[in-house]
Short mmCIF file of C-alpha atoms in Angstrom, two decimals:
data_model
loop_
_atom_site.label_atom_id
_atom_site.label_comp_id
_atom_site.label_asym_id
_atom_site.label_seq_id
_atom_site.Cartn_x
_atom_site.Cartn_y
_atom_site.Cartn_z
CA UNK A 1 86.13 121.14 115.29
CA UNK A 2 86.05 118.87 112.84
CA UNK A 3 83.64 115.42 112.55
CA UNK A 4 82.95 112.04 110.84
CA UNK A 5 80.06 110.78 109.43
CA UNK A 6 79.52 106.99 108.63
CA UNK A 7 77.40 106.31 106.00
CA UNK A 8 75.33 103.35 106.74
CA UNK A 9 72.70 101.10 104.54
CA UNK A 10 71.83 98.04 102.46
CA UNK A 11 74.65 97.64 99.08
CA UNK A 12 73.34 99.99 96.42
CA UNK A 13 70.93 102.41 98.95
CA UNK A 14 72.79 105.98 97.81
CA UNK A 15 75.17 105.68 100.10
CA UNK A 16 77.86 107.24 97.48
CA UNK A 17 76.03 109.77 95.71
CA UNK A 18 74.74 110.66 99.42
CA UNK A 19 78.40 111.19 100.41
CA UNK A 20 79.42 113.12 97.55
CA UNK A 21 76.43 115.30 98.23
CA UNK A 22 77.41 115.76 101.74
CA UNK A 23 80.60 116.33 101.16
CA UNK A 24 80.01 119.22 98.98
CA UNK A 25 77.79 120.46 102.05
CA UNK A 26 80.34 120.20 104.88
CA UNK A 27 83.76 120.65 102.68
CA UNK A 28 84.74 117.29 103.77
CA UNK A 29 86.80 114.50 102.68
CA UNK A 30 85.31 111.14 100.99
CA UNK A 31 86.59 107.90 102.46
CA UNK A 32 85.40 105.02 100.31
CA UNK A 33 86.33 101.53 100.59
CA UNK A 34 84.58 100.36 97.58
CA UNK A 35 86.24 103.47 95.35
CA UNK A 36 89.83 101.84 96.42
CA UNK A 37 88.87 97.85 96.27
CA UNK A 38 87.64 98.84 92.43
CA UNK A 39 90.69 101.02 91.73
CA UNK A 40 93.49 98.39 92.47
CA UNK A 41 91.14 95.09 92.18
CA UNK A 42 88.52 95.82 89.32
CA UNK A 43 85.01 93.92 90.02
CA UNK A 44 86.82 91.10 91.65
CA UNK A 45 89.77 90.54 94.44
CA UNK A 46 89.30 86.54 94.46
CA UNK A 47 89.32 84.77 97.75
CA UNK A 48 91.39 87.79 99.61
CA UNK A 49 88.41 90.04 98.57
CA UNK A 50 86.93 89.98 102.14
CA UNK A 51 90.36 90.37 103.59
CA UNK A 52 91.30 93.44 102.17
CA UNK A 53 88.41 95.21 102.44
CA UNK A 54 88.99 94.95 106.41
CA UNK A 55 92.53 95.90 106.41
CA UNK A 56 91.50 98.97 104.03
CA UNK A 57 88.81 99.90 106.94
CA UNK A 58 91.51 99.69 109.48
CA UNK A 59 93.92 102.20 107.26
CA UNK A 60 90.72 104.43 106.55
CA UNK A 61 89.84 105.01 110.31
CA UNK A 62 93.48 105.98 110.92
CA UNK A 63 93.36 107.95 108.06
CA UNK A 64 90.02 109.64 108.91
CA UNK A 65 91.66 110.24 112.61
CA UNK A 66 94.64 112.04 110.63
CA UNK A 67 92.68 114.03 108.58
CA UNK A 68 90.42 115.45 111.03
CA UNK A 69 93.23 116.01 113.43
CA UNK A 70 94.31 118.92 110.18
CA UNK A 71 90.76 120.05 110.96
CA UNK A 72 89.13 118.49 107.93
CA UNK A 73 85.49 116.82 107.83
CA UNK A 74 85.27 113.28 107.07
CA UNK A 75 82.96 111.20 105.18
CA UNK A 76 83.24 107.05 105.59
CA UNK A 77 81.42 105.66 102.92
CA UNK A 78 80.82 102.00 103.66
CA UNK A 79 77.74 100.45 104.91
CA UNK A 80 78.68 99.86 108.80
CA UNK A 81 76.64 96.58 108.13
CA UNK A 82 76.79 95.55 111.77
CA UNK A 83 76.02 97.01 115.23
CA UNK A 84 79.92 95.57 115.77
CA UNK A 85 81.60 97.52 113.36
CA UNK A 86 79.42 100.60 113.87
CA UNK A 87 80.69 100.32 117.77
CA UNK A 88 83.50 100.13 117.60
CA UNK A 89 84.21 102.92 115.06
CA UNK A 90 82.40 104.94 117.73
CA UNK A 91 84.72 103.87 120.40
CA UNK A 92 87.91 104.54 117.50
CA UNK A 93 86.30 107.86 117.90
CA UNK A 94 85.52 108.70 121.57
CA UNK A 95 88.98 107.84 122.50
CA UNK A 96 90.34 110.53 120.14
CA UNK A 97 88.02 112.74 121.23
CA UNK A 98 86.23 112.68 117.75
CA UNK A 99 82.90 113.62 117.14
CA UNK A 100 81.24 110.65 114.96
CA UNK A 101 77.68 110.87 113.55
CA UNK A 102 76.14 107.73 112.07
CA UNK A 103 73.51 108.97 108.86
CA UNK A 104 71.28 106.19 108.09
CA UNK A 105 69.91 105.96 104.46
CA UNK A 106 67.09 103.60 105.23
CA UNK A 107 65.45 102.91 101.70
CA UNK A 108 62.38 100.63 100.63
CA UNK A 109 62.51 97.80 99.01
CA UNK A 110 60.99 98.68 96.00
CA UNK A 111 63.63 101.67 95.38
CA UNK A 112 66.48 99.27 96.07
CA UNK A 113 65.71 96.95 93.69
CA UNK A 114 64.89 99.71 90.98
CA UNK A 115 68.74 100.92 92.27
CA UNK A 116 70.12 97.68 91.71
CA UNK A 117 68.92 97.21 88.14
CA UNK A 118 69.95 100.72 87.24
CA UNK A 119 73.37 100.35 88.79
CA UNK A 120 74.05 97.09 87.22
CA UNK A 121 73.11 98.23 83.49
CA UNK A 122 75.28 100.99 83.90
CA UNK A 123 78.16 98.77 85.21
CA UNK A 124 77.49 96.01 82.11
CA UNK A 125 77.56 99.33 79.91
CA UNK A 126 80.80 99.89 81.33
CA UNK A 127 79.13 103.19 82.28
CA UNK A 128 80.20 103.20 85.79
CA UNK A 129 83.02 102.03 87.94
CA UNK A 130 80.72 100.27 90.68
CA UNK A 131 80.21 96.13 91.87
CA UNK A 132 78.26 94.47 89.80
CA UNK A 133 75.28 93.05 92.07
CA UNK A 134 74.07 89.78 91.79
CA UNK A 135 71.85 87.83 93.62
CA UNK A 136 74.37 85.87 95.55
CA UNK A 137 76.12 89.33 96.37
CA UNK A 138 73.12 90.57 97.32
CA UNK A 139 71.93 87.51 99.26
CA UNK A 140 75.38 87.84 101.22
CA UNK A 141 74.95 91.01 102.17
CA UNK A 142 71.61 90.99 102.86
CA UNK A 143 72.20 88.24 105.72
CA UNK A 144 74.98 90.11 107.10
CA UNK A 145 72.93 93.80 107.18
CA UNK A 146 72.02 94.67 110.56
CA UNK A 147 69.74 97.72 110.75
CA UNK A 148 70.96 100.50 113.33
CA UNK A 149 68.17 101.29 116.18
CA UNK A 150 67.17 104.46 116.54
CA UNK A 151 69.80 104.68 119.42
CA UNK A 152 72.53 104.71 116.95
CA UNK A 153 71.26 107.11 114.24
CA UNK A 154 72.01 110.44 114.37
CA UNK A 155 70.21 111.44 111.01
CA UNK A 156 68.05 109.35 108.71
CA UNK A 157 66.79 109.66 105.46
CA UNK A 158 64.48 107.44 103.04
CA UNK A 159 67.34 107.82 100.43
CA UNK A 160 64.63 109.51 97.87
CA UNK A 161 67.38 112.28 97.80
CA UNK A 162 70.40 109.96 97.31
CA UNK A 163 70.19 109.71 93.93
#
């Protein structure tokens, strides 16, 4: 039967390239908020910005439900930021009978920060279709990041192989 796996970590950990990877691995589907927002809003949505994004997660999860109902793995690439939203994806999940795993890329600080500079260059090069980070973005997310506890996780990885 098929599965979901939410991606979860800090903006800019390898959750992305860790998804594609998996993917590959378990012939499943890539769900990505961020891939959408960018596709029909460029680097910026204005005001709505926060808005959308949780409508989109709403249409993903039914769309994730759909897909693996055709038997077809799913990968949710967003961060699952809080022990909220990662809760109640699970219960989205155990209703439908749906078996979730939560893979936590869990990466140091030093190796985000080298992340964040790359990924930004390559953005102001136009090289890649990602957010730009700055520190106000990362600031916000950083206060709104709430680490999974080792009850939650299902697999974990220092993100070395993320990238």
């Amino acid at each position: 039967m098929a599965k979901v796996v939410m991606t979860c970590g800090r903006i800019c950990c390898g959750k992305s390239t860790y998804a594609r990877r998996l993917s590959a691995e378990l012939g499943a589907a890539v769900l990505s908020v961020d891939e959408i927002m960018l596709a029909v809003f460029g680097q910026y949505a204005g005001d709505k910005h926060d808005e959308y994004v949780e409508k989109l997660k709403r249409y993903l999860l039914n769309k994730s439900a759909e897909l693996i109902g055709s038997g077809i793995n799913v990968i949710l690439d967003w961060g699952f930021w809080t022990m909220d939203e990662r809760r109640a994806a699970r219960e989205f999940y155990a209703v439908r009978n749906i078996r979730c795993e939560l893979h936590y890329i869990d990466i140091s600080e030093e190796l985000w920060r080298e992340r964040l500079r790359k990924r930004n260059s390559l953005v102001q090069a136009g090289e890649a279709n990602d957010y730009f980070v700055d520190e106000n973005l990362a600031r916000k997310f950083a206060s709104i990041f709430e680490a999974p506890d080792s009850e939650e996780i299902d697999i974990k990885t220092d993100g070395r192989n993320t990238v």
